[in-house]
């Protein structure tokens, strides 16, 4: 066994030395396909496949491709989420212009609504996805004996097209259009067999129902709706490459607004900096990368079906949602923080451990310890929530208290401005510097926001 390990190590090291001495170049087509054999606490096991298709032409633009096509088809065993995705990205289809377009369809029959404004929404996992808890007969039909207090459903269709054009060498204008169709409602549960009995989640004893019946979620948003977002702004980019930069700045500032019913306007700003650290590692210098970000609603109020959206000019992942999970603050439940305004920061050290060539493809393996933090700058539905609060400023739901056996509130406005922070580390395997398989492990340290050991497996660095 030791001999086998030593042989494998020698091959990897030799490959890294040879690759470092060669001038890397790819021409023609390159394909990356992987099964979506991942797992998350929110959605369970993911079955399906995803991948990228790259076209490099004569290789003069490598490591950036001339054209990139991304796709995914997958299903999640716990949440029964289904995702279909097709995207296209190119800086060369139209001279001096970047085109980024995609179509996404997603169903979420057991989606989790944790409440609004982060730590202000009280979390209790005893009433989440519990197939064994009996609902008190005073609350609902006793034949429905399963609890998922945070459950609801949603279906989403999104079609987007974003464009960038050159102003100067590193400064671009950007504009785009995103169409959304959302259907929201109670959970759509097919049931599971337990002791020869089919058990269904209760669809009435939920936070979604409580917020709807109390008027916090209004009639014109409770069942979903349409949105047509238009965005426009500026992009400053000095990165040496896009997928995993070694140096440079990538900054964006833009406005994003919905022109259909429930209109709103958001201001967004992102500053990303990549700093090469001159440490003589054969696989390449380590890179310190950080992102400072801010998103804030400046006009109107975002409807429930759009509040989790994190608008971006260039989509790096299929879904760019909410605060929590893999897109913003790692270590939190998916869309754990729903707010009208949020500022956050991400910092990580990217260290390439080994670099090698296999089957005429260039690979490297890297690790990235990281730290994330964020804070709410504008709470969501603050006035509506205040109207239904008790004299102590907290909100109580008798259904929640009966289910949990506690006297805890479901909302405490005094916790809105809690700093949310987490830390962890990731592992990356990259092919041809573009197709990057990512696995991140994180832990949240903010009171009331802990999701245990959070695992996020997908593609690309977070930023």
C-alpha positions as a Markdown table, in Angstrom:
| # | Residue | x | y | z |
|---|---|---|---|---|
| 1 | Unk | 0.0 | 0.0 | 0.0 |
| 2 | Unk | 2.8 | 2.4 | 0.9 |
| 3 | Unk | 4.5 | 1.7 | -2.5 |
| 4 | Unk | 1.2 | 2.5 | -4.3 |
| 5 | Unk | 0.8 | 5.8 | -2.4 |
| 6 | Unk | 4.5 | 6.7 | -3.1 |
| 7 | Unk | 4.1 | 5.9 | -6.8 |
| 8 | Unk | 0.9 | 8.1 | -7.1 |
| 9 | Unk | 2.6 | 10.9 | -5.2 |
| 10 | Unk | 5.7 | 10.7 | -7.5 |
| 11 | Unk | 3.5 | 10.8 | -10.6 |
| 12 | Unk | 1.6 | 13.9 | -9.3 |
| 13 | Unk | 4.8 | 15.7 | -8.4 |
| 14 | Unk | 6.4 | 14.9 | -11.7 |
| 15 | Unk | 3.3 | 16.0 | -13.6 |
| 16 | Unk | 3.3 | 19.3 | -11.7 |
| 17 | Unk | 7.0 | 20.0 | -12.6 |
| 18 | Unk | 6.5 | 19.1 | -16.2 |
| 19 | Unk | 3.3 | 21.2 | -16.4 |
| 20 | Unk | 5.1 | 24.2 | -14.8 |
| 21 | Unk | 7.8 | 24.0 | -17.5 |
| 22 | Unk | 5.4 | 23.7 | -20.4 |
| 23 | Unk | 3.4 | 26.6 | -21.9 |
| 24 | Unk | -0.2 | 25.5 | -21.4 |
| 25 | Unk | -2.5 | 25.9 | -24.3 |
| 26 | Unk | -5.8 | 24.4 | -25.3 |
| 27 | Unk | -7.3 | 24.5 | -28.8 |
| 28 | Unk | -10.7 | 23.3 | -30.2 |
| 29 | Unk | -13.3 | 21.9 | -27.9 |
| 30 | Unk | -13.1 | 20.8 | -24.3 |
| 31 | Unk | -15.8 | 19.1 | -22.3 |
| 32 | Unk | -16.3 | 18.7 | -18.5 |
| 33 | Unk | -19.1 | 16.4 | -17.3 |
| 34 | Unk | -19.7 | 15.2 | -13.8 |
| 35 | Unk | -22.6 | 13.5 | -11.9 |
| 36 | Unk | -24.3 | 15.7 | -9.4 |
| 37 | Unk | -23.7 | 13.3 | -6.6 |
| 38 | Unk | -23.8 | 15.9 | -3.8 |
| 39 | Unk | -25.6 | 16.3 | -0.5 |
| 40 | Unk | -26.9 | 19.2 | 1.5 |
| 41 | Unk | -28.9 | 19.5 | 4.8 |
| 42 | Unk | -31.6 | 21.6 | 3.0 |
| 43 | Unk | -32.1 | 19.4 | 0.0 |
| 44 | Unk | -30.6 | 16.0 | 0.6 |
| 45 | Unk | -28.8 | 14.0 | -2.1 |
| 46 | Unk | -28.6 | 15.4 | -5.6 |
| 47 | Unk | -28.9 | 13.0 | -8.6 |
| 48 | Unk | -28.2 | 14.1 | -12.2 |
| 49 | Unk | -25.4 | 15.6 | -14.2 |
| 50 | Unk | -23.8 | 19.0 | -14.9 |
| 51 | Unk | -21.0 | 20.3 | -17.0 |
| 52 | Unk | -19.3 | 22.9 | -19.2 |
| 53 | Unk | -18.5 | 22.9 | -22.8 |
| 54 | Unk | -15.6 | 25.2 | -23.9 |
| 55 | Unk | -14.4 | 26.2 | -27.4 |
| 56 | Unk | -10.9 | 27.7 | -27.5 |
| 57 | Unk | -10.5 | 27.9 | -31.3 |
| 58 | Unk | -6.8 | 28.3 | -32.2 |
| 59 | Unk | -6.0 | 28.8 | -28.5 |
| 60 | Unk | -4.9 | 32.4 | -28.6 |
| 61 | Unk | -7.4 | 33.4 | -25.9 |
| 62 | Unk | -6.6 | 30.5 | -23.5 |
| 63 | Unk | -7.3 | 30.2 | -20.6 |
| 64 | Unk | -10.4 | 32.2 | -21.5 |
| 65 | Unk | -12.6 | 30.3 | -24.0 |
| 66 | Unk | -14.1 | 31.8 | -27.1 |
| 67 | Unk | -17.5 | 30.3 | -26.2 |
| 68 | Unk | -18.7 | 28.5 | -23.0 |
| 69 | Unk | -21.9 | 26.5 | -22.6 |
| 70 | Unk | -23.0 | 25.3 | -19.1 |
| 71 | Unk | -25.8 | 22.9 | -18.3 |
| 72 | Unk | -27.4 | 21.0 | -15.5 |
| 73 | Unk | -30.3 | 18.5 | -15.0 |
| 74 | Unk | -30.8 | 17.3 | -11.4 |
| 75 | Unk | -33.2 | 16.1 | -8.7 |
| 76 | Unk | -32.9 | 16.3 | -4.9 |
| 77 | Unk | -34.1 | 13.4 | -2.8 |
| 78 | Unk | -35.1 | 15.3 | 0.4 |
| 79 | Unk | -36.7 | 18.5 | -0.9 |
| 80 | Unk | -37.7 | 16.9 | -4.2 |
| 81 | Unk | -36.3 | 19.9 | -6.0 |
| 82 | Unk | -35.8 | 19.6 | -9.7 |
| 83 | Unk | -33.5 | 21.9 | -11.7 |
| 84 | Unk | -32.9 | 22.3 | -15.4 |
| 85 | Unk | -30.4 | 24.8 | -16.6 |
| 86 | Unk | -28.8 | 25.9 | -19.9 |
| 87 | Unk | -26.4 | 28.9 | -20.2 |
| 88 | Unk | -24.2 | 30.6 | -22.8 |
| 89 | Unk | -21.3 | 33.0 | -22.2 |
| 90 | Unk | -18.9 | 34.6 | -24.7 |
| 91 | Unk | -16.8 | 37.7 | -25.1 |
| 92 | Unk | -16.3 | 37.0 | -28.8 |
| 93 | Unk | -19.8 | 36.3 | -30.3 |
| 94 | Unk | -20.3 | 40.0 | -30.9 |
| 95 | Unk | -17.1 | 42.1 | -31.4 |
| 96 | Unk | -16.3 | 44.2 | -28.3 |
| 97 | Unk | -19.3 | 42.9 | -26.4 |
| 98 | Unk | -19.9 | 40.1 | -23.9 |
| 99 | Unk | -23.1 | 38.1 | -24.0 |
| 100 | Unk | -24.3 | 36.1 | -21.1 |
| 101 | Unk | -27.7 | 34.3 | -21.4 |
| 102 | Unk | -29.5 | 31.4 | -19.7 |
| 103 | Unk | -32.8 | 29.6 | -19.2 |
| 104 | Unk | -33.6 | 28.0 | -15.8 |
| 105 | Unk | -36.6 | 26.0 | -14.6 |
| 106 | Unk | -36.8 | 24.8 | -11.0 |
| 107 | Unk | -39.5 | 23.2 | -8.9 |
| 108 | Unk | -39.4 | 23.3 | -5.1 |
| 109 | Unk | -42.4 | 21.4 | -3.6 |
| 110 | Unk | -40.8 | 21.4 | -0.1 |
| 111 | Unk | -39.0 | 24.7 | 0.0 |
| 112 | Unk | -38.1 | 26.2 | 3.4 |
| 113 | Unk | -39.2 | 29.7 | 4.4 |
| 114 | Unk | -37.2 | 30.4 | 7.6 |
| 115 | Unk | -38.7 | 33.9 | 8.1 |
| 116 | Unk | -37.3 | 37.4 | 7.5 |
| 117 | Unk | -34.2 | 39.3 | 8.6 |
| 118 | Unk | -31.8 | 36.7 | 9.6 |
| 119 | Unk | -31.3 | 36.1 | 13.4 |
| 120 | Unk | -34.5 | 38.0 | 14.1 |
| 121 | Unk | -36.4 | 34.9 | 12.7 |
| 122 | Unk | -36.2 | 32.3 | 15.5 |
| 123 | Unk | -35.0 | 28.9 | 14.3 |
| 124 | Unk | -36.3 | 25.6 | 15.7 |
| 125 | Unk | -35.3 | 22.4 | 13.9 |
| 126 | Unk | -37.7 | 20.3 | 16.0 |
| 127 | Unk | -40.6 | 21.6 | 13.8 |
| 128 | Unk | -38.7 | 21.3 | 10.5 |
| 129 | Unk | -39.1 | 18.2 | 8.3 |
| 130 | Unk | -40.3 | 16.0 | 11.2 |
| 131 | Unk | -42.3 | 13.0 | 10.0 |
| 132 | Unk | -42.8 | 11.7 | 13.5 |
| 133 | Unk | -44.3 | 14.6 | 15.4 |
| 134 | Unk | -48.1 | 14.5 | 16.1 |
| 135 | Unk | -49.9 | 17.8 | 15.5 |
| 136 | Unk | -52.3 | 18.6 | 18.5 |
| 137 | Unk | -55.9 | 17.9 | 17.5 |
| 138 | Unk | -56.8 | 21.4 | 18.5 |
| 139 | Unk | -54.8 | 22.8 | 15.7 |
| 140 | Unk | -55.6 | 20.8 | 12.6 |
| 141 | Unk | -56.7 | 17.4 | 11.2 |
| 142 | Unk | -55.2 | 14.7 | 13.5 |
| 143 | Unk | -54.8 | 12.4 | 10.6 |
| 144 | Unk | -52.0 | 14.7 | 9.3 |
| 145 | Unk | -49.4 | 13.9 | 11.9 |
| 146 | Unk | -46.3 | 15.4 | 10.3 |
| 147 | Unk | -44.7 | 18.7 | 10.9 |
| 148 | Unk | -42.7 | 21.0 | 8.6 |
| 149 | Unk | -43.4 | 24.4 | 10.1 |
| 150 | Unk | -41.0 | 26.1 | 7.6 |
| 151 | Unk | -42.4 | 24.4 | 4.5 |
| 152 | Unk | -44.0 | 25.9 | 1.4 |
| 153 | Unk | -43.7 | 25.4 | -2.4 |
| 154 | Unk | -42.4 | 27.4 | -5.3 |
| 155 | Unk | -41.9 | 26.9 | -9.1 |
| 156 | Unk | -39.6 | 29.2 | -11.0 |
| 157 | Unk | -38.9 | 30.0 | -14.7 |
| 158 | Unk | -36.1 | 32.5 | -15.4 |
| 159 | Unk | -34.9 | 33.8 | -18.8 |
| 160 | Unk | -32.0 | 36.2 | -18.7 |
| 161 | Unk | -29.8 | 38.0 | -21.1 |
| 162 | Unk | -27.0 | 40.4 | -20.0 |
| 163 | Unk | -24.5 | 42.4 | -22.2 |
| 164 | Unk | -21.3 | 44.2 | -21.6 |
| 165 | Unk | -19.5 | 46.6 | -23.9 |
| 166 | Unk | -16.1 | 48.3 | -23.9 |
| 167 | Unk | -15.6 | 51.9 | -22.8 |
| 168 | Unk | -11.9 | 51.8 | -22.1 |
| 169 | Unk | -9.4 | 49.0 | -21.8 |
| 170 | Unk | -10.7 | 47.9 | -18.4 |
| 171 | Unk | -14.0 | 49.7 | -18.1 |
| 172 | Unk | -17.2 | 48.3 | -19.5 |
| 173 | Unk | -20.8 | 49.4 | -19.6 |
| 174 | Unk | -23.3 | 46.6 | -18.6 |
| 175 | Unk | -27.0 | 46.2 | -19.2 |
| 176 | Unk | -29.4 | 43.3 | -19.1 |
| 177 | Unk | -32.9 | 41.9 | -18.8 |
| 178 | Unk | -34.2 | 39.1 | -16.5 |
| 179 | Unk | -37.7 | 37.7 | -16.8 |
| 180 | Unk | -39.1 | 35.6 | -13.9 |
| 181 | Unk | -42.3 | 33.6 | -13.4 |
| 182 | Unk | -43.0 | 32.4 | -9.9 |
| 183 | Unk | -45.7 | 30.1 | -8.5 |
| 184 | Unk | -45.9 | 30.0 | -4.6 |
| 185 | Unk | -48.1 | 28.0 | -2.3 |
| 186 | Unk | -48.5 | 25.4 | 0.3 |
| 187 | Unk | -46.2 | 22.3 | 0.3 |
| 188 | Unk | -46.8 | 19.8 | -2.5 |
| 189 | Unk | -46.0 | 16.5 | -0.7 |
| 190 | Unk | -46.3 | 13.1 | -2.3 |
| 191 | Unk | -46.0 | 11.5 | 1.1 |
| 192 | Unk | -43.7 | 8.7 | 2.4 |
| 193 | Unk | -44.3 | 5.2 | 3.7 |
| 194 | Unk | -43.8 | 4.8 | 7.4 |
| 195 | Unk | -44.9 | 1.5 | 9.0 |
| 196 | Unk | -47.2 | 0.7 | 6.1 |
| 197 | Unk | -48.8 | 4.1 | 6.4 |
| 198 | Unk | -48.4 | 7.0 | 4.0 |
| 199 | Unk | -47.6 | 10.1 | 5.9 |
| 200 | Unk | -48.0 | 13.6 | 4.5 |
| 201 | Unk | -46.7 | 16.9 | 5.8 |
| 202 | Unk | -49.2 | 19.2 | 7.3 |
| 203 | Unk | -49.8 | 22.1 | 4.9 |
| 204 | Unk | -51.7 | 24.5 | 7.3 |
| 205 | Unk | -49.6 | 24.7 | 10.4 |
| 206 | Unk | -46.7 | 26.6 | 8.8 |
| 207 | Unk | -44.9 | 29.9 | 9.0 |
| 208 | Unk | -46.0 | 30.7 | 5.4 |
| 209 | Unk | -49.6 | 30.3 | 6.5 |
| 210 | Unk | -49.1 | 32.4 | 9.6 |
| 211 | Unk | -47.5 | 35.3 | 7.7 |
| 212 | Unk | -50.1 | 35.1 | 5.0 |
| 213 | Unk | -53.1 | 35.1 | 7.4 |
| 214 | Unk | -51.6 | 38.0 | 9.4 |
| 215 | Unk | -51.2 | 40.2 | 6.3 |
| 216 | Unk | -47.4 | 40.3 | 6.4 |
| 217 | Unk | -47.4 | 38.4 | 3.1 |
| 218 | Unk | -49.9 | 40.3 | 1.0 |
| 219 | Unk | -52.5 | 38.9 | -1.4 |
| 220 | Unk | -50.7 | 40.1 | -4.5 |
| 221 | Unk | -47.6 | 38.2 | -3.6 |
| 222 | Unk | -48.7 | 35.1 | -1.7 |
| 223 | Unk | -49.3 | 33.0 | -4.8 |
| 224 | Unk | -46.2 | 34.3 | -6.8 |
| 225 | Unk | -46.1 | 36.6 | -9.8 |
| 226 | Unk | -44.2 | 37.9 | -12.7 |
| 227 | Unk | -41.1 | 40.1 | -12.7 |
| 228 | Unk | -39.1 | 41.8 | -15.4 |
| 229 | Unk | -35.9 | 43.1 | -14.0 |
| 230 | Unk | -33.8 | 45.6 | -16.0 |
| 231 | Unk | -30.2 | 46.4 | -14.9 |
| 232 | Unk | -27.6 | 48.9 | -16.0 |
| 233 | Unk | -24.2 | 49.9 | -14.6 |
| 234 | Unk | -20.4 | 49.8 | -15.0 |
| 235 | Unk | -17.9 | 47.0 | -14.7 |
| 236 | Unk | -14.2 | 47.5 | -14.0 |
| 237 | Unk | -12.0 | 44.4 | -14.7 |
| 238 | Unk | -8.2 | 43.9 | -14.6 |
| 239 | Unk | -8.2 | 40.2 | -13.8 |
| 240 | Unk | -5.5 | 38.1 | -15.6 |
| 241 | Unk | -8.2 | 35.4 | -16.1 |
| 242 | Unk | -11.8 | 34.8 | -15.1 |
| 243 | Unk | -12.3 | 31.4 | -13.6 |
| 244 | Unk | -9.6 | 31.6 | -10.9 |
| 245 | Unk | -7.7 | 34.9 | -11.1 |
| 246 | Unk | -4.1 | 35.2 | -9.9 |
| 247 | Unk | -4.2 | 39.0 | -9.7 |
| 248 | Unk | -6.4 | 42.0 | -10.6 |
| 249 | Unk | -9.6 | 43.8 | -9.6 |
| 250 | Unk | -13.2 | 43.0 | -10.6 |
| 251 | Unk | -15.7 | 45.6 | -9.5 |
| 252 | Unk | -19.3 | 46.3 | -10.5 |
| 253 | Unk | -21.8 | 49.1 | -9.6 |
| 254 | Unk | -25.3 | 49.0 | -11.1 |
| 255 | Unk | -29.0 | 49.5 | -10.6 |
| 256 | Unk | -31.5 | 46.6 | -10.8 |
| 257 | Unk | -35.3 | 47.1 | -10.9 |
| 258 | Unk | -38.5 | 45.4 | -11.6 |
| 259 | Unk | -40.8 | 47.2 | -14.0 |
| 260 | Unk | -43.9 | 45.0 | -13.6 |
| 261 | Unk | -46.3 | 44.8 | -10.6 |
| 262 | Unk | -44.7 | 45.1 | -7.2 |
| 263 | Unk | -42.0 | 47.3 | -8.7 |
| 264 | Unk | -38.7 | 48.1 | -6.9 |
| 265 | Unk | -35.2 | 49.5 | -7.5 |
| 266 | Unk | -32.1 | 48.1 | -6.0 |
| 267 | Unk | -28.5 | 49.5 | -5.9 |
| 268 | Unk | -25.7 | 46.9 | -6.0 |
| 269 | Unk | -22.0 | 47.2 | -5.6 |
| 270 | Unk | -19.3 | 44.6 | -5.6 |
| 271 | Unk | -15.5 | 44.9 | -5.2 |
| 272 | Unk | -13.3 | 41.9 | -5.7 |
| 273 | Unk | -9.5 | 41.9 | -5.4 |
| 274 | Unk | -7.1 | 39.1 | -6.2 |
| 275 | Unk | -3.5 | 39.4 | -4.8 |
| 276 | Unk | -0.7 | 37.0 | -5.8 |
| 277 | Unk | 1.5 | 36.1 | -2.9 |
| 278 | Unk | 5.2 | 35.5 | -4.0 |
| 279 | Unk | 5.7 | 32.1 | -2.3 |
| 280 | Unk | 7.7 | 29.6 | -4.4 |
| 281 | Unk | 5.2 | 26.7 | -4.8 |
| 282 | Unk | 5.7 | 24.7 | -8.0 |
| 283 | Unk | 2.0 | 24.6 | -8.7 |
| 284 | Unk | 1.7 | 28.4 | -8.5 |
| 285 | Unk | 1.7 | 31.3 | -6.1 |
| 286 | Unk | -1.0 | 31.4 | -3.5 |
| 287 | Unk | -3.7 | 34.0 | -4.0 |
| 288 | Unk | -5.4 | 36.1 | -1.3 |
| 289 | Unk | -8.9 | 37.0 | -2.6 |
| 290 | Unk | -11.6 | 39.1 | -1.0 |
| 291 | Unk | -15.0 | 40.5 | -1.9 |
| 292 | Unk | -16.8 | 43.4 | -0.5 |
| 293 | Unk | -20.5 | 43.5 | -1.5 |
| 294 | Unk | -23.6 | 45.6 | -0.9 |
| 295 | Unk | -27.2 | 45.2 | -2.1 |
| 296 | Unk | -29.9 | 47.6 | -1.0 |
| 297 | Unk | -33.5 | 48.4 | -2.1 |
| 298 | Unk | -33.8 | 52.1 | -2.6 |
| 299 | Unk | -37.3 | 52.4 | -4.0 |
| 300 | Unk | -40.4 | 50.3 | -3.5 |
| 301 | Unk | -40.7 | 46.9 | -1.7 |
| 302 | Unk | -39.5 | 43.6 | -3.0 |
| 303 | Unk | -42.3 | 41.0 | -3.2 |
| 304 | Unk | -41.8 | 37.7 | -1.4 |
| 305 | Unk | -41.2 | 35.8 | -4.6 |
| 306 | Unk | -38.1 | 38.0 | -5.5 |
| 307 | Unk | -36.7 | 38.8 | -2.1 |
| 308 | Unk | -34.2 | 35.9 | -2.1 |
| 309 | Unk | -32.8 | 37.0 | -5.5 |
| 310 | Unk | -29.2 | 38.2 | -5.5 |
| 311 | Unk | -28.9 | 40.1 | -8.9 |
| 312 | Unk | -25.7 | 39.7 | -10.8 |
| 313 | Unk | -24.4 | 41.0 | -14.1 |
| 314 | Unk | -22.6 | 37.8 | -14.9 |
| 315 | Unk | -24.0 | 34.5 | -13.5 |
| 316 | Unk | -21.2 | 32.2 | -12.2 |
| 317 | Unk | -23.6 | 29.6 | -10.8 |
| 318 | Unk | -27.0 | 28.4 | -11.9 |
| 319 | Unk | -28.8 | 30.0 | -9.0 |
| 320 | Unk | -27.8 | 33.3 | -7.4 |
| 321 | Unk | -30.1 | 33.4 | -4.4 |
| 322 | Unk | -30.2 | 34.9 | -1.0 |
| 323 | Unk | -27.9 | 35.3 | 1.9 |
| 324 | Unk | -26.7 | 32.0 | 3.1 |
| 325 | Unk | -25.5 | 28.9 | 1.2 |
| 326 | Unk | -22.8 | 28.9 | -1.4 |
| 327 | Unk | -23.3 | 32.3 | -3.0 |
| 328 | Unk | -22.8 | 34.8 | -0.1 |
| 329 | Unk | -22.3 | 33.7 | 3.5 |
| 330 | Unk | -21.3 | 30.0 | 3.7 |
| 331 | Unk | -22.4 | 28.0 | 6.8 |
| 332 | Unk | -26.0 | 29.1 | 6.8 |
| 333 | Unk | -29.2 | 27.5 | 5.6 |
| 334 | Unk | -30.3 | 28.2 | 2.1 |
| 335 | Unk | -31.9 | 31.7 | 1.9 |
| 336 | Unk | -31.6 | 32.0 | 5.7 |
| 337 | Unk | -31.4 | 35.8 | 5.6 |
| 338 | Unk | -34.1 | 37.6 | 3.6 |
| 339 | Unk | -33.7 | 41.3 | 3.8 |
| 340 | Unk | -34.1 | 44.5 | 1.6 |
| 341 | Unk | -30.5 | 45.5 | 2.3 |
| 342 | Unk | -27.3 | 43.5 | 3.1 |
| 343 | Unk | -23.6 | 44.2 | 3.2 |
| 344 | Unk | -21.1 | 41.3 | 3.4 |
| 345 | Unk | -17.5 | 40.3 | 2.9 |
| 346 | Unk | -15.7 | 37.1 | 1.9 |
| 347 | Unk | -12.0 | 36.5 | 2.4 |
| 348 | Unk | -10.0 | 33.4 | 1.4 |
| 349 | Unk | -6.5 | 32.2 | 0.7 |
| 350 | Unk | -6.3 | 30.0 | -2.4 |
| 351 | Unk | -3.3 | 27.6 | -2.3 |
| 352 | Unk | -2.5 | 25.3 | -5.2 |
| 353 | Unk | -1.1 | 22.1 | -3.9 |
| 354 | Unk | -0.2 | 20.2 | -7.0 |
| 355 | Unk | -0.4 | 20.7 | -10.8 |
| 356 | Unk | -0.3 | 17.9 | -13.4 |
| 357 | Unk | -1.2 | 16.7 | -16.8 |
| 358 | Unk | -3.5 | 13.8 | -17.4 |
| 359 | Unk | -5.0 | 12.6 | -20.8 |
| 360 | Unk | -3.8 | 15.8 | -22.4 |
| 361 | Unk | -5.7 | 17.9 | -19.9 |
| 362 | Unk | -4.2 | 20.3 | -17.4 |
| 363 | Unk | -5.2 | 19.8 | -13.7 |
| 364 | Unk | -4.5 | 21.4 | -10.4 |
| 365 | Unk | -5.7 | 20.7 | -6.8 |
| 366 | Unk | -6.1 | 23.6 | -4.4 |
| 367 | Unk | -7.4 | 24.4 | -0.9 |
| 368 | Unk | -9.0 | 27.6 | 0.2 |
| 369 | Unk | -9.5 | 28.5 | 4.0 |
| 370 | Unk | -12.0 | 31.3 | 4.2 |
| 371 | Unk | -13.9 | 33.7 | 6.5 |
| 372 | Unk | -17.4 | 35.2 | 5.7 |
| 373 | Unk | -19.3 | 38.0 | 7.4 |
| 374 | Unk | -22.4 | 40.1 | 6.8 |
| 375 | Unk | -25.0 | 42.4 | 8.3 |
| 376 | Unk | -28.5 | 43.6 | 7.4 |
| 377 | Unk | -28.6 | 47.2 | 6.2 |
| 378 | Unk | -32.4 | 47.4 | 5.6 |
| 379 | Unk | -34.9 | 44.9 | 7.1 |
| 380 | Unk | -37.7 | 43.3 | 5.1 |
| 381 | Unk | -41.3 | 44.1 | 5.9 |
| 382 | Unk | -40.4 | 45.9 | 9.1 |
| 383 | Unk | -43.6 | 47.9 | 9.4 |
| 384 | Unk | -45.9 | 44.9 | 8.7 |
| 385 | Unk | -44.0 | 42.8 | 11.2 |
| 386 | Unk | -44.2 | 45.6 | 13.8 |
| 387 | Unk | -48.0 | 45.8 | 13.5 |
| 388 | Unk | -48.5 | 42.2 | 14.6 |
| 389 | Unk | -45.9 | 42.2 | 17.4 |
| 390 | Unk | -46.8 | 42.0 | 21.1 |
| 391 | Unk | -46.0 | 44.7 | 23.6 |
| 392 | Unk | -42.5 | 43.3 | 24.1 |
| 393 | Unk | -41.8 | 43.9 | 20.4 |
| 394 | Unk | -41.7 | 40.2 | 19.6 |
| 395 | Unk | -44.1 | 38.1 | 17.5 |
| 396 | Unk | -45.6 | 34.8 | 18.8 |
| 397 | Unk | -47.5 | 32.1 | 16.9 |
| 398 | Unk | -49.7 | 29.8 | 19.0 |
| 399 | Unk | -49.3 | 27.1 | 16.4 |
| 400 | Unk | -45.5 | 27.2 | 16.6 |
| 401 | Unk | -45.6 | 27.2 | 20.5 |
| 402 | Unk | -48.0 | 24.2 | 20.5 |
| 403 | Unk | -45.8 | 22.3 | 18.0 |
| 404 | Unk | -42.5 | 23.1 | 19.7 |
| 405 | Unk | -43.7 | 22.9 | 23.3 |
| 406 | Unk | -42.1 | 26.3 | 24.0 |
| 407 | Unk | -43.1 | 29.9 | 24.7 |
| 408 | Unk | -40.5 | 31.2 | 22.2 |
| 409 | Unk | -41.3 | 34.0 | 19.8 |
| 410 | Unk | -41.0 | 33.4 | 16.1 |
| 411 | Unk | -39.6 | 36.9 | 15.5 |
| 412 | Unk | -37.5 | 39.3 | 17.6 |
| 413 | Unk | -36.8 | 42.6 | 15.9 |
| 414 | Unk | -33.9 | 43.4 | 18.4 |
| 415 | Unk | -31.8 | 40.8 | 16.6 |
| 416 | Unk | -32.1 | 42.3 | 13.1 |
| 417 | Unk | -28.7 | 43.9 | 13.2 |
| 418 | Unk | -26.7 | 40.9 | 14.5 |
| 419 | Unk | -23.4 | 40.4 | 12.8 |
| 420 | Unk | -23.5 | 37.1 | 10.9 |
| 421 | Unk | -20.1 | 35.4 | 10.5 |
| 422 | Unk | -18.7 | 32.0 | 9.6 |
| 423 | Unk | -15.4 | 30.2 | 8.7 |
| 424 | Unk | -14.3 | 27.1 | 7.0 |
| 425 | Unk | -12.2 | 25.7 | 4.2 |
| 426 | Unk | -12.6 | 24.3 | 0.7 |
| 427 | Unk | -11.1 | 21.9 | -1.8 |
| 428 | Unk | -10.9 | 22.6 | -5.5 |
| 429 | Unk | -10.0 | 20.4 | -8.5 |
| 430 | Unk | -9.6 | 22.3 | -11.7 |
| 431 | Unk | -9.3 | 21.2 | -15.3 |
| 432 | Unk | -7.8 | 23.5 | -17.9 |
| 433 | Unk | -8.1 | 26.4 | -15.3 |
| 434 | Unk | -11.8 | 26.7 | -16.1 |
| 435 | Unk | -13.8 | 23.7 | -15.1 |
| 436 | Unk | -13.5 | 23.8 | -11.3 |
| 437 | Unk | -15.1 | 21.3 | -9.0 |
| 438 | Unk | -15.6 | 22.8 | -5.6 |
| 439 | Unk | -16.3 | 21.4 | -2.1 |
| 440 | Unk | -16.6 | 23.9 | 0.8 |
| 441 | Unk | -17.1 | 23.1 | 4.5 |
| 442 | Unk | -18.2 | 25.9 | 6.9 |
| 443 | Unk | -19.5 | 26.7 | 10.4 |
| 444 | Unk | -21.6 | 29.7 | 11.4 |
| 445 | Unk | -20.7 | 31.3 | 14.7 |
| 446 | Unk | -23.7 | 33.7 | 15.1 |
| 447 | Unk | -26.2 | 32.8 | 17.8 |
| 448 | Unk | -29.4 | 31.4 | 16.4 |
| 449 | Unk | -28.0 | 30.9 | 12.9 |
| 450 | Unk | -26.0 | 27.7 | 13.3 |
| 451 | Unk | -26.6 | 25.1 | 10.6 |
| 452 | Unk | -24.2 | 22.5 | 12.0 |
| 453 | Unk | -21.4 | 21.5 | 9.7 |
| 454 | Unk | -22.4 | 23.1 | 6.3 |
| 455 | Unk | -21.3 | 21.4 | 3.1 |
| 456 | Unk | -21.5 | 23.0 | -0.3 |
| 457 | Unk | -20.4 | 21.0 | -3.4 |
| 458 | Unk | -20.6 | 22.5 | -6.9 |
| 459 | Unk | -18.5 | 24.2 | -9.5 |
| 460 | Unk | -16.4 | 27.4 | -9.5 |
| 461 | Unk | -14.9 | 29.5 | -6.7 |
| 462 | Unk | -17.5 | 31.6 | -4.9 |
| 463 | Unk | -16.2 | 34.8 | -6.5 |
